[in-house]
Short mmCIF file of C-alpha atoms in Angstrom, two decimals:
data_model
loop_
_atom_site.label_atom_id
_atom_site.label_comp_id
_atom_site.label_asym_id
_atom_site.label_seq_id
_atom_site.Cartn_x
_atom_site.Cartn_y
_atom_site.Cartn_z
CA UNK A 39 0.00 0.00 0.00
CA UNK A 40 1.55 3.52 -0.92
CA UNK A 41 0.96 5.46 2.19
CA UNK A 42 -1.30 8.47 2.18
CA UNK A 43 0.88 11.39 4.02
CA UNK A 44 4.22 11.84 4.59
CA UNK A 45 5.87 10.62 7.95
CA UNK A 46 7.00 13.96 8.89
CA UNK A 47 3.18 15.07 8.71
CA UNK A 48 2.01 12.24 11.04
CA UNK A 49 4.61 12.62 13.35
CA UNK A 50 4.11 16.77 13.89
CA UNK A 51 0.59 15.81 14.29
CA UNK A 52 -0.07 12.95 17.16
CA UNK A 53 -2.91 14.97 18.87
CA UNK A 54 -5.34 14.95 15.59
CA UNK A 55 -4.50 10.73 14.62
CA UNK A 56 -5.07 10.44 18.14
CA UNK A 57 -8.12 12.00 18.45
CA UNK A 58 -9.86 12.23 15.66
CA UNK A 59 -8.43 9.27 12.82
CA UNK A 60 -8.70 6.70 15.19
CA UNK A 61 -12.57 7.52 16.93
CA UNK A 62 -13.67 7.63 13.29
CA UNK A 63 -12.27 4.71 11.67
CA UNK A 64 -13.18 2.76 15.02
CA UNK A 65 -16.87 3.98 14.66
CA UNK A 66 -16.95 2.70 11.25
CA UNK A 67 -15.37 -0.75 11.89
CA UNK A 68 -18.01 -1.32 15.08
CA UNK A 69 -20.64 -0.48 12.34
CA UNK A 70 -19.34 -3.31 10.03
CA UNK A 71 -19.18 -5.82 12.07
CA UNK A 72 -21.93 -5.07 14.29
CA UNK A 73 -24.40 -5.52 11.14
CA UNK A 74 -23.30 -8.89 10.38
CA UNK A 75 -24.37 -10.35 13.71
CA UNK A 76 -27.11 -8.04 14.88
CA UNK A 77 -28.95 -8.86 11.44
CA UNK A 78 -28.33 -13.48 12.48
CA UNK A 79 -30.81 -12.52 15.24
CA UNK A 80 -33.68 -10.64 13.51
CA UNK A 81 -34.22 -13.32 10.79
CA UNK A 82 -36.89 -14.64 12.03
CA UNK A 83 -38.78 -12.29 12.58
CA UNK A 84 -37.95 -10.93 8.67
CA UNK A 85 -39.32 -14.52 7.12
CA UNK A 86 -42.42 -13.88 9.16
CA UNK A 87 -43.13 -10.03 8.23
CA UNK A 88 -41.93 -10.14 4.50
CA UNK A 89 -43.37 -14.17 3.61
CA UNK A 90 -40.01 -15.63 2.55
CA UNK A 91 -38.60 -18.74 2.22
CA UNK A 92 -35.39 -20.45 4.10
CA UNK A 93 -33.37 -19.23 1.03
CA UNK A 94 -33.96 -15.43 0.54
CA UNK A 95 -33.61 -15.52 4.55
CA UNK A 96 -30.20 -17.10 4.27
CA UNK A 97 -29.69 -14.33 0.83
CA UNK A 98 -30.14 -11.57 4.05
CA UNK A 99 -26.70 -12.96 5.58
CA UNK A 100 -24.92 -14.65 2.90
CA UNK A 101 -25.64 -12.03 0.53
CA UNK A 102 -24.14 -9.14 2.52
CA UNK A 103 -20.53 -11.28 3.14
CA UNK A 104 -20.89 -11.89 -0.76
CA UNK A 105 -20.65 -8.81 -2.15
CA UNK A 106 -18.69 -7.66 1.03
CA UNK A 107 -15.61 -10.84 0.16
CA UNK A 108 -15.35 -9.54 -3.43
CA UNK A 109 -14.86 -6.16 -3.03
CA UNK A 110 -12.18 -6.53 -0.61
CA UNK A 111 -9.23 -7.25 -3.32
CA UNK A 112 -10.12 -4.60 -5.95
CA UNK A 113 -10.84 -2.03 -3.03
CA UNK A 114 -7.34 -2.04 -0.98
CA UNK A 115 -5.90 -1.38 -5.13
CA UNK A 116 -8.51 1.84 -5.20
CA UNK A 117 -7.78 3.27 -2.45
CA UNK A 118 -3.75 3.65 -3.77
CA UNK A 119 -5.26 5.03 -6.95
CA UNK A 120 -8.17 7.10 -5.27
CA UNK A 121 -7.06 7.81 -2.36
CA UNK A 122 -7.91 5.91 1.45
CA UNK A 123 -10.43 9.33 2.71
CA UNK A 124 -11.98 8.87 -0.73
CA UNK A 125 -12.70 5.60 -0.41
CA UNK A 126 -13.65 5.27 2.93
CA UNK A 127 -16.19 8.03 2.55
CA UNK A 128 -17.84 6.29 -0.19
CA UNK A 129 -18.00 3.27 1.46
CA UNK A 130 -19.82 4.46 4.53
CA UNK A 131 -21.84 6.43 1.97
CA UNK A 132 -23.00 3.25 0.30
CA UNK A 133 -23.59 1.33 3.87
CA UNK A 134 -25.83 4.44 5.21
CA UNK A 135 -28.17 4.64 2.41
CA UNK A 136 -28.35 0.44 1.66
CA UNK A 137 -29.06 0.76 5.73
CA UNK A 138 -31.78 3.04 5.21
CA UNK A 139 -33.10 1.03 2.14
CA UNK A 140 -33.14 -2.04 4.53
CA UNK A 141 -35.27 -0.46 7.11
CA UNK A 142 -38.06 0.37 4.95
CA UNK A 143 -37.72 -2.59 2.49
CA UNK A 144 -41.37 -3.84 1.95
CA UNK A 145 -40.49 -7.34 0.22
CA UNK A 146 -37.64 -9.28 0.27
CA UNK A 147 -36.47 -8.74 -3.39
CA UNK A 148 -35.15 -5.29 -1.74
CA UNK A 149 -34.47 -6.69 1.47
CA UNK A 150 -31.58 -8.87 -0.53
CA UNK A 151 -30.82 -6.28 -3.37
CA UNK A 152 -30.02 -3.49 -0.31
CA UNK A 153 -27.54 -5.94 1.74
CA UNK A 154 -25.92 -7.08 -1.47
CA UNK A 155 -25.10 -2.60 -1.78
CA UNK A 156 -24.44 -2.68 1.98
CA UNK A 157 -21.73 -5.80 1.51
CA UNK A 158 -20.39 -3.44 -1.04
CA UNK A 159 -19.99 -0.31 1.07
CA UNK A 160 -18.24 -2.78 3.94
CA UNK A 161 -16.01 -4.34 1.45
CA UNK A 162 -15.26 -0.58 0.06
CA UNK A 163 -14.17 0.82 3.51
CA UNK A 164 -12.52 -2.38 5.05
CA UNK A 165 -9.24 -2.15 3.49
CA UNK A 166 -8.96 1.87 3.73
CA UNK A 167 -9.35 1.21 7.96
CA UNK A 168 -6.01 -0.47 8.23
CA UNK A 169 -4.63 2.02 5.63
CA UNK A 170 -5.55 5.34 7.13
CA UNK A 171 -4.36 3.37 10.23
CA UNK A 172 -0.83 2.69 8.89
CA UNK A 173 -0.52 6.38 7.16
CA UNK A 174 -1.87 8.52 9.71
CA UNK A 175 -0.88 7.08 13.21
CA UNK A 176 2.13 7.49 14.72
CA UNK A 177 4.28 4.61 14.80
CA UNK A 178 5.07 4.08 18.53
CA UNK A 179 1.03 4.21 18.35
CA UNK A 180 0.37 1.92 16.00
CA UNK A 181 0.31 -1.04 18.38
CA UNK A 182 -1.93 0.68 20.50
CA UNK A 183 -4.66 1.71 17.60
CA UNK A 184 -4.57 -2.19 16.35
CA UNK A 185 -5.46 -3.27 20.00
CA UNK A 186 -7.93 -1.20 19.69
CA UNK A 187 -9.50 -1.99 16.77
CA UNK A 188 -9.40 -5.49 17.75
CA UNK A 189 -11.01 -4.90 20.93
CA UNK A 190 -13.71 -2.45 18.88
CA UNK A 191 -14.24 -6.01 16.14
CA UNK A 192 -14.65 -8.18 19.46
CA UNK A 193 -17.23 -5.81 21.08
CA UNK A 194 -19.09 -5.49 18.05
CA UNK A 195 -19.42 -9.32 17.50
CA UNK A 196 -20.30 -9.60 20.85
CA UNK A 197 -23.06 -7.29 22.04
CA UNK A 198 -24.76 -7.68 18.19
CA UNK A 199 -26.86 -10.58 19.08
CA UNK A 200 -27.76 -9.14 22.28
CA UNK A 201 -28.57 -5.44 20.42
CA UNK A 202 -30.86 -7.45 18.24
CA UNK A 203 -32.79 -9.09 20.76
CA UNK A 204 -33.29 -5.61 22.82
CA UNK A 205 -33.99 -3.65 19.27
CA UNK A 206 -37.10 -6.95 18.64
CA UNK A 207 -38.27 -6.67 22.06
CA UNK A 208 -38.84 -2.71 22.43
CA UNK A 209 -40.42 -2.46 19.06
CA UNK A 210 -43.48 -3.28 17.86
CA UNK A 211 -43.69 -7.12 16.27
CA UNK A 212 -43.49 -5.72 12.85
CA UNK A 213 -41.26 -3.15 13.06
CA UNK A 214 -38.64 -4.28 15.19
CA UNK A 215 -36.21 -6.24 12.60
CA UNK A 216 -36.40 -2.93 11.18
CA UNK A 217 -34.77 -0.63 13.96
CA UNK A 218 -31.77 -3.84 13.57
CA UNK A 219 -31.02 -2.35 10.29
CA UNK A 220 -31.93 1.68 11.26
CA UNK A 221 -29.51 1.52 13.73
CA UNK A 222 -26.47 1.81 11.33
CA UNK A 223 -27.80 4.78 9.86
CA UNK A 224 -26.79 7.63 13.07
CA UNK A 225 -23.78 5.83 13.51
CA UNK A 226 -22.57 5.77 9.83
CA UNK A 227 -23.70 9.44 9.81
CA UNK A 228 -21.29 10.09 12.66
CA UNK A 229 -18.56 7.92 10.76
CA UNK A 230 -19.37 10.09 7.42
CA UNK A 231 -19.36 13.39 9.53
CA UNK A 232 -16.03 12.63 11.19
CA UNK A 233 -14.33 11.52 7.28
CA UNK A 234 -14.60 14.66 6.48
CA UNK A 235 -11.63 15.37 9.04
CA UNK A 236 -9.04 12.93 7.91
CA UNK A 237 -6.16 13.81 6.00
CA UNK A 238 -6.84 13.48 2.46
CA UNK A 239 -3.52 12.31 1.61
CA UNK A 240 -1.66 11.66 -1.50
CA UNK A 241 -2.66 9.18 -4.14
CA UNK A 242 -1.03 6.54 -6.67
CA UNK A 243 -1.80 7.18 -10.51
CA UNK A 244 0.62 4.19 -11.66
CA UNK A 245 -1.94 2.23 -9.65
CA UNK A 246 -4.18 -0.03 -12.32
CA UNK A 247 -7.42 -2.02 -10.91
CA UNK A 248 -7.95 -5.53 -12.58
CA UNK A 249 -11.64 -5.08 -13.35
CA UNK A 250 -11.90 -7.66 -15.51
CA UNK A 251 -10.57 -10.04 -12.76
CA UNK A 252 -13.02 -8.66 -10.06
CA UNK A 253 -15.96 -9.00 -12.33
CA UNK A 254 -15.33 -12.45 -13.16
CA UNK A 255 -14.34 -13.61 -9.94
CA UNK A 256 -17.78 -12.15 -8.42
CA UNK A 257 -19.89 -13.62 -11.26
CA UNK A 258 -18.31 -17.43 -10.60
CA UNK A 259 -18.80 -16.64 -6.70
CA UNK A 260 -22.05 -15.38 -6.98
CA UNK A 261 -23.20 -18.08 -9.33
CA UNK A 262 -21.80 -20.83 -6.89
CA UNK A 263 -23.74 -19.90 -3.78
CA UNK A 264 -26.77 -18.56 -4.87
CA UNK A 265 -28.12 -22.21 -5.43
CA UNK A 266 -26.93 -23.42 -2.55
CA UNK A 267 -28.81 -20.76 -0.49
CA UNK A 268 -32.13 -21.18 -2.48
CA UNK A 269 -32.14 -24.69 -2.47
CA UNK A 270 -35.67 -25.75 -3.43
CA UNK A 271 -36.40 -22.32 -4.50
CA UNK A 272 -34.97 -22.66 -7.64
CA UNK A 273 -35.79 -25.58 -10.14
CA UNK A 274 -33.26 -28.22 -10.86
CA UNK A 275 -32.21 -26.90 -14.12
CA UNK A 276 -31.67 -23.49 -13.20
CA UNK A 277 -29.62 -25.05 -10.28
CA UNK A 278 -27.23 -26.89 -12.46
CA UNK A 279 -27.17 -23.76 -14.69
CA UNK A 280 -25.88 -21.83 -12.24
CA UNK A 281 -22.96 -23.92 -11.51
CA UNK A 282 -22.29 -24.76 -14.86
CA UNK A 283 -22.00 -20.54 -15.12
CA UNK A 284 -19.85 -20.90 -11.64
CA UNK A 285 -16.77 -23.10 -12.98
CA UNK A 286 -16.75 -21.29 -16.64
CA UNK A 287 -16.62 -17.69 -15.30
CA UNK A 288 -13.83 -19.31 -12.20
CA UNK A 289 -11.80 -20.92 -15.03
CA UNK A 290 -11.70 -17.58 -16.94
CA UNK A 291 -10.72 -15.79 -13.86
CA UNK A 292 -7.86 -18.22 -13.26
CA UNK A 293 -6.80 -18.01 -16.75
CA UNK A 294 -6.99 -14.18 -16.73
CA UNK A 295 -5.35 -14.03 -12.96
CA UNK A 296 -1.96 -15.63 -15.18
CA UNK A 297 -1.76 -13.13 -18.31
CA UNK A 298 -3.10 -9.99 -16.54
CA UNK A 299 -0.33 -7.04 -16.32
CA UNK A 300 -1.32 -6.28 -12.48
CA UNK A 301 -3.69 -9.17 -10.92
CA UNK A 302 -6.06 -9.04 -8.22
CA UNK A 303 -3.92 -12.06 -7.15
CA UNK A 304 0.05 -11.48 -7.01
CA UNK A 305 1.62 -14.38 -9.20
CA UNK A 306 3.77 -15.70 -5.70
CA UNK A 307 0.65 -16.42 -4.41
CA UNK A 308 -0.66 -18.28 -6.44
CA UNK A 309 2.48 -20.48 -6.77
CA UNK A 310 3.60 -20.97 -3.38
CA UNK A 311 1.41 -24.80 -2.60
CA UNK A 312 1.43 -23.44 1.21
CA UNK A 313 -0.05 -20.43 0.49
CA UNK A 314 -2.58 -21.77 -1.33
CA UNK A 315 -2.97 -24.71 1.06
CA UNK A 316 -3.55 -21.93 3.89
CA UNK A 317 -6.02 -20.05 2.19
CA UNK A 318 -8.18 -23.06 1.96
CA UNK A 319 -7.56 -23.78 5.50
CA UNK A 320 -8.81 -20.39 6.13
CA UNK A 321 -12.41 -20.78 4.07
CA UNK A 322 -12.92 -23.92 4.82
CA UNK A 323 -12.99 -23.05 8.97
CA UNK A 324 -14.92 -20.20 8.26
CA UNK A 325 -17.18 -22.43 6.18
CA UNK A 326 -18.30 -23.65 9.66
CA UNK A 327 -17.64 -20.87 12.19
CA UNK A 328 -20.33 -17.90 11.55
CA UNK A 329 -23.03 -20.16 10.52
CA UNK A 330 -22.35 -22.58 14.04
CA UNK A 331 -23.54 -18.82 15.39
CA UNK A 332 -26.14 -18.40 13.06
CA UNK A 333 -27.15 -22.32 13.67
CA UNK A 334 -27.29 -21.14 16.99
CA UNK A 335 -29.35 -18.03 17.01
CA UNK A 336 -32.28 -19.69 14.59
CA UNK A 337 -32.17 -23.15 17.32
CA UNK A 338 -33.00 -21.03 20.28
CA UNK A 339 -35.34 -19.18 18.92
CA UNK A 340 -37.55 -21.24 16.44
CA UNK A 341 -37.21 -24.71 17.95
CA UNK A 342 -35.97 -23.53 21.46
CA UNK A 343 -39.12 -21.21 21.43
CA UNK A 344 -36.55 -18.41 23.10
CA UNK A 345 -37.18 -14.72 22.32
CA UNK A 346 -34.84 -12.88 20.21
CA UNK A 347 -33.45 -10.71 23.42
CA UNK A 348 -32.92 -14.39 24.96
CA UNK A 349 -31.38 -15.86 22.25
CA UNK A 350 -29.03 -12.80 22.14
CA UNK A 351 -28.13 -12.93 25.86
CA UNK A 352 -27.91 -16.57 25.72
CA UNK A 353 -25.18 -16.00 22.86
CA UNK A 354 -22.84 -13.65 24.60
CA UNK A 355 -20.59 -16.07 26.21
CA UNK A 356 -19.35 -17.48 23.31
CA UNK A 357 -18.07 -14.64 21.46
CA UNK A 358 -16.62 -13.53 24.73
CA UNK A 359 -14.79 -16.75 25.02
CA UNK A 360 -13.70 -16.33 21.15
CA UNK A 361 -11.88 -13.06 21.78
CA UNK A 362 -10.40 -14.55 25.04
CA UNK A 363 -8.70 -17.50 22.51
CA UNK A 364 -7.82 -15.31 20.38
CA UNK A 365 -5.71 -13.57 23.23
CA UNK A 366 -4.13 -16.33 24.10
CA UNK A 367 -3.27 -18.00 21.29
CA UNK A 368 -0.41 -15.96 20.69
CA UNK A 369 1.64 -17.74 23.46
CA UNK A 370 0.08 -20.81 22.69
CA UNK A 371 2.01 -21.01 19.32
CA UNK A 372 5.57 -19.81 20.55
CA UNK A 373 5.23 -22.65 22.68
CA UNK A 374 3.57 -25.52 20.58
CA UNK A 375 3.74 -23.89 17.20
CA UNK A 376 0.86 -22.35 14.86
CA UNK A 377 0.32 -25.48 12.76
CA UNK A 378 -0.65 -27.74 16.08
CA UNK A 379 -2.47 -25.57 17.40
CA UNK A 380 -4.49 -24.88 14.55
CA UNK A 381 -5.41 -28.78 14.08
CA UNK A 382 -6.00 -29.07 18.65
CA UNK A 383 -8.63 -25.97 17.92
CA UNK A 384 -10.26 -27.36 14.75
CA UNK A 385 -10.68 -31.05 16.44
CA UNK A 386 -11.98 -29.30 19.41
CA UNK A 387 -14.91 -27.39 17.30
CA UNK A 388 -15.54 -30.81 15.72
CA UNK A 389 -16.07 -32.50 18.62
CA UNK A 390 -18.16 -29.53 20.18
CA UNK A 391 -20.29 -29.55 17.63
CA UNK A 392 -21.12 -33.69 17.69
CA UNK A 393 -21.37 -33.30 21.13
CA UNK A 394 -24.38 -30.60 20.99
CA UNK A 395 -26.17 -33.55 18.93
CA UNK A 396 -26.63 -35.63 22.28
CA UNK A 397 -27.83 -32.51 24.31
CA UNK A 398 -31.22 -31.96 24.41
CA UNK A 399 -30.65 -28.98 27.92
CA UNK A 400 -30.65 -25.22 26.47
CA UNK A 401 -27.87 -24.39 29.36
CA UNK A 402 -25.76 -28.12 29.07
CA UNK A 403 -25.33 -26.73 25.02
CA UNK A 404 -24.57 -22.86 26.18
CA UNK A 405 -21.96 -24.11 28.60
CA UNK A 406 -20.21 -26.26 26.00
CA UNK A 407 -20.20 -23.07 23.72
CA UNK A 408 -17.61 -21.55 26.37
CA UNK A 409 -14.49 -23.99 25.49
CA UNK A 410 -15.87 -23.92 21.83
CA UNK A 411 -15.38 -20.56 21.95
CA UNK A 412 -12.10 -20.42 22.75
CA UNK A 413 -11.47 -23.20 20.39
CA UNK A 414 -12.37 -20.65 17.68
CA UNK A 415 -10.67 -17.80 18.62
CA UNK A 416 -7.56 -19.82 19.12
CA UNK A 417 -8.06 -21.04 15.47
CA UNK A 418 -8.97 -17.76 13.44
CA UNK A 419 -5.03 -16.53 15.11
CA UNK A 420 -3.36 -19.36 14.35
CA UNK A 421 -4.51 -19.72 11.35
CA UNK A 422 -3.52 -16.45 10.62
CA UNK A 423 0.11 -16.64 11.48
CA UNK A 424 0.56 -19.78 9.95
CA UNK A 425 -0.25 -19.04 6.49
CA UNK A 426 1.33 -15.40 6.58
CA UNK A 427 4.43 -16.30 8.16
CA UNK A 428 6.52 -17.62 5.11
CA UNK A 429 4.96 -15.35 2.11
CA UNK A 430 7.50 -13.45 0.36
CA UNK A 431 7.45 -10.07 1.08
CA UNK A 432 6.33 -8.62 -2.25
CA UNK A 433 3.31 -10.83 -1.94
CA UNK A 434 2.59 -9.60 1.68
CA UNK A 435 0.44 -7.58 0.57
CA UNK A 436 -1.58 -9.39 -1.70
CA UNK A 437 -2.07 -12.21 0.63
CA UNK A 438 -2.94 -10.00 3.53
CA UNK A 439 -6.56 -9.37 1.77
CA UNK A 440 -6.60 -12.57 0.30
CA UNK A 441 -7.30 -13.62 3.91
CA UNK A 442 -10.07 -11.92 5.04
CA UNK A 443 -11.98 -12.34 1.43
CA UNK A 444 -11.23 -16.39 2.17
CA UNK A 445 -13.12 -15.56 5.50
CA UNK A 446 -15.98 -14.12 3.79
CA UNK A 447 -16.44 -16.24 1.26
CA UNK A 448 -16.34 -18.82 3.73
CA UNK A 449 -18.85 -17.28 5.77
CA UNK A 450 -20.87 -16.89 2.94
CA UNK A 451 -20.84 -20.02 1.43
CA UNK A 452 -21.11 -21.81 5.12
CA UNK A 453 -24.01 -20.15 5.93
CA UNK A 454 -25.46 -20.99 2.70
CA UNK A 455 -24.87 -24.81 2.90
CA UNK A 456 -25.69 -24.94 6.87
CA UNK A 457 -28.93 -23.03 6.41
CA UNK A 458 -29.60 -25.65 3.61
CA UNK A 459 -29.29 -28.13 5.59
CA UNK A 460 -31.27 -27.28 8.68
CA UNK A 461 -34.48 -26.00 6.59
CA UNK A 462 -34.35 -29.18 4.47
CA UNK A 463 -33.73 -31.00 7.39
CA UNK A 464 -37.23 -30.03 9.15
CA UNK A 465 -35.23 -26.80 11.20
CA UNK A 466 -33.20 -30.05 12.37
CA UNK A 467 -29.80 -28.49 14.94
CA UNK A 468 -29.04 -31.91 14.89
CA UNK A 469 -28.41 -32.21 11.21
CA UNK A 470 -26.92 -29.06 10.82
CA UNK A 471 -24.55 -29.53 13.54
CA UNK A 472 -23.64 -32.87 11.48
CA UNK A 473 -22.36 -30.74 9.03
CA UNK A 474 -20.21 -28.73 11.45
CA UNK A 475 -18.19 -30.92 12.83
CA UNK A 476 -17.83 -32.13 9.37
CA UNK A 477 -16.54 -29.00 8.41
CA UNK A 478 -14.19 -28.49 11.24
CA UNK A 479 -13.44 -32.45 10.92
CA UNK A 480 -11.69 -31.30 7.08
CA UNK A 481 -10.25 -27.87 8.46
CA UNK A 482 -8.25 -30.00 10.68
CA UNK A 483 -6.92 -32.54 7.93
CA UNK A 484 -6.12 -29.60 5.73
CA UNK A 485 -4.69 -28.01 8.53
CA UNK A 486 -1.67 -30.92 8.69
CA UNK A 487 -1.02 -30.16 4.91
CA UNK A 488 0.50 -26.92 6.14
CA UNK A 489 3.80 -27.11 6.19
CA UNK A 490 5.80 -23.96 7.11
#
C-alpha cells in the first residue's frame, strides 16, 4: 500500500490521529461488524413479516458477506489510486443509504438487493481502515490503535446478538427487525461526519485495478452460492445452470489471474502450494464458524421457542470466550507452534459440535459453547500466522486481503450450505450440527497439509 501522508506530517501531528483518525475509523469498523451479527438474530422475525422462504432468509446474511468478500481485493488497489479518505467516505456512503433502504424494504427482493449494496460499502471501507491506520498514526502508536481496533471487532461481534434481541423486544412485532437495520444509519452518519476530518492524503496514478478479474471472480462466486442458499427455491435446471456458469466464469478468472499485467492475485501467491494450502484452510474453517452462530441463534429461537433478546443474551458467552482464545493463542504457538495448534482448535470445534447432537438442555449446550469458543478464537489466530508467516514479502500484501476475502467467502458459502441443511432438514440443529463438525473435521486434515 503507498501510504497516504508523509511521515514527517504524522509525526508533527499525534494529537489529531489520536483523536480524531482513530474515533472515526473505530466507529466505522463497530458499524461493520456489528451488522453482520445483529442482522443473524432478527431473521426470524424478517421470514415472518416479508413471507419468505429459508433461502432469501439465508440471501439476508450470505448475501451481505458476498458482495462484502469480493470487493475486498479490488478495493485495498482503489484506495492507492483514489485515495484511502476517498474511499472510505464512499463506502460508509453506500452502507448508510443500503441501511436506510433495509429499514423500509417492503419485500424481500429489496431486502436482498439493499444488503448485497451494503456488503459493497463494507467491502469498500474495510481495506482503507487499516490504511488510514498505517498512514496517519504514529508509529510508537500503532500497536496501540490495532489493540484497539481489535477490541472495537470483538465488542461489536459480541453485544450484536444481544442489540438485536433488545432492538425486537422494544419495538413493535413488525417493526422491530427494522430498527436492527436503522440503527447503522446515526452511527454511519457520525462515521461520514467525522471523514470529512481525515487527512486526504496523496494518491497513486501508476496504480491499475484488474476489473476484468473482479468482475469475473464475483460472477463465478455469486453463481456458486446462490443455489446453494435457495435450495428448493430454484428448479433443478436453473440449479445446475448456475454452476455450470460458476466453474466457466472461475476458469476464466484463473486463466486471466496468469496473463493480466497487475492481478487481483500477485503471481507468488498463487504459486507458493502453502499459500494456497492456507487459504483453503482459512475458508474452509470459516465455512463452519459464523453459521455454528447463526445455527445457533435460529435453534433457540424457532425450535428452542426463546425470544430474540434471549437468544441474544444466551449467545454472549461465546463470542466472549472467542476473543479470550484469540488472546491467548499468541503464546500458545511460541510454545507448541501455529500449525498444532491450529489442528488441537479445529478437532476441538468438531467434537463440540457432535457433542451438541446428544444434548437436548438449552444451558448443558450454552456451557459447552464456552471452550468452543475459545477453540475458535484460538483457530482464526493461528490460522492467521501460519499461512502469513513464510509469504514473500512482495506478496505480503496481496495475501494480507486474500485472507479476510477467504473468511468471507467462507462465511458466505457456510451459511449458505448450513442453512440448507437445517431447513431441508425439518429446522433439524441436529443435522446441521452434522455438518459442522464435518466441516471443522476437514479444516483440521487440511490443517496438517501446512507445512511452514
Amino acid at each position: 500500500m503507498i501510504s497516504t501522508g508523509s511521515g514527517e506530517a504524522t509525526a508533527a501531528r499525534p494529537g489529531l490521529a489520536n483523536r480524531l483518525v482513530l474515533p472515526i475509523v473505530l466507529t466505522a469498523t463497530f458499524m461493520q461488524l456489528l451488522d453482520v451479527t445483529i442482522a443473524q438474530v432478527g431473521l426470524p422475525a424478517i421470514q415472518r413479516d416479508l413471507r419468505i422462504g429459508p433461502g432469501a432468509a439465508q440471501l439476508v446474511l450470505a448475501g451481505y458477506t458476498l458482495t462484502y468478500a469480493c470487493t475486498l481485493v479490488p478495493a485495498g488497489r482503489l484506495g492507492d489510486r483514489y485515495g484511502y479518505r476517498r474511499l472510505f467516505t464512499t463506502g460508509v456512503v453506500l452502507f448508510v443509504l443500503a441501511s436506510a433502504t433495509c429499514a423500509a424494504a417492503p419485500t424481500g427482493e429489496l431486502l436482498v438487493l439493499a444488503r448485497l449494496v451494503q456488503g459493497v460499502g463494507s467491502g469498500l471501507m474495510g481495506p482503507q481502515v487499516l490504511s488510514i491506520l498505517q498512514s496517519e498514526v504514529p508509529v510508537a502508536r500503532r500497536p496501540h490503535a490495532l489493540g484497539l481496533l481489535t477490541a472495537t471487532m470483538g465488542i461489536a461481534s459480541l453485544i450484536g446478538p444481544a442489540l438485536g434481541g433488545v432492538l425486537l423486544a422494544a419495538a413493535p412485532h413488525e417493526f422491530g427487525w427494522r430498527l436492527v437495520f436503522l440503527v447503522n444509519v446515526p452511527v454511519g452518519l457520525l462515521a461520514l461526519a467525522g471523514s470529512r476530518l481525515l487527512p486526504r492524503g496523496r494518491t497513486a496514478a501508476g496504480v491499475t485495478v484488474d476489473w476484468l478479474g473482479a468482475v469475473l471472480a464475483t460472477t463465478g462466486l455469486g453463481s456458486l452460492i446462490l443455489p446453494v442458499a435457495l435450495g428448493r427455491d430454484l428448479a433443478p435446471w436453473s440449479t445446475w445452470a448456475c454452476f455450470a456458469v460458476s466453474g466457466t466464469v472461475l476458469g476464466a478468472f484463473a486463466l486471466t489471474q496468469r496473463r493480466a499485467r497487475d492481478p487481483l492475485l500477485h503471481p507468488s501467491v498463487l504459486r507458493d502450494p502453502t499459500t494456497r494450502t492456507g487459504i483453503l484452510l482459512v475458508l474452509m474453517f470459516n465455512a463452519g464458524l459464523p453459521s455454528f452462530n447463526y445455527l445457533l441463534l435460529m435453534h433457540l429461537q424457532i425450535s428452542a421457542g426463546h425470544s430474540a433478546l434471549a437468544a441474544g443474551l444466551l449467545n454472549a458467552p461465546y463470542p466472549i470466550a472467542a476473543i479470550a482464545g484469540s488472546r491467548v493463542a499468541p503464546r500458545l504457538a511460541a510454545r507448541f507452534g501455529p500449525r498444532l495448534l491450529a489442528v488441537a482448535a479445529a478437532l476441538f470445534a468438531a467434537a463440540a459440535s457432535a457433542l451438541i447432537l446428544g444434548i437436548s438442555s438449552t444451558w448443558a449446550t450454552l456451557a459447552l459453547l464456552v471452550p468452543a469458543g475459545a477453540a475458535f478464537g484460538v483457530f482464526t489466530a493461528s490460522a492467521f500466522t501460519l499461512v502469513l508467516s513464510g509469504v514473500e514479502p512482495a506478496a505480503a500484501g496481496s495475501a494480507a486481503g486474500l485472507l479476510p476475502t477467504a473468511q468471507q467467502l467462507g462465511g458466505s458459502l457456510g451459511v449458505a450450505l448450513a442453512g440448507a441443511t437445517y431447513f431441508t432438514a425439518g429446522q433439524s440443529f441436529g443435522h446441521a450440527m452434522a455438518y459442522e463438525a464435518a466441516v471443522f473435521l476437514c479444516t483440521a486434515g487440511i490443517a496438517l497439509r501446512v507445512r511452514r
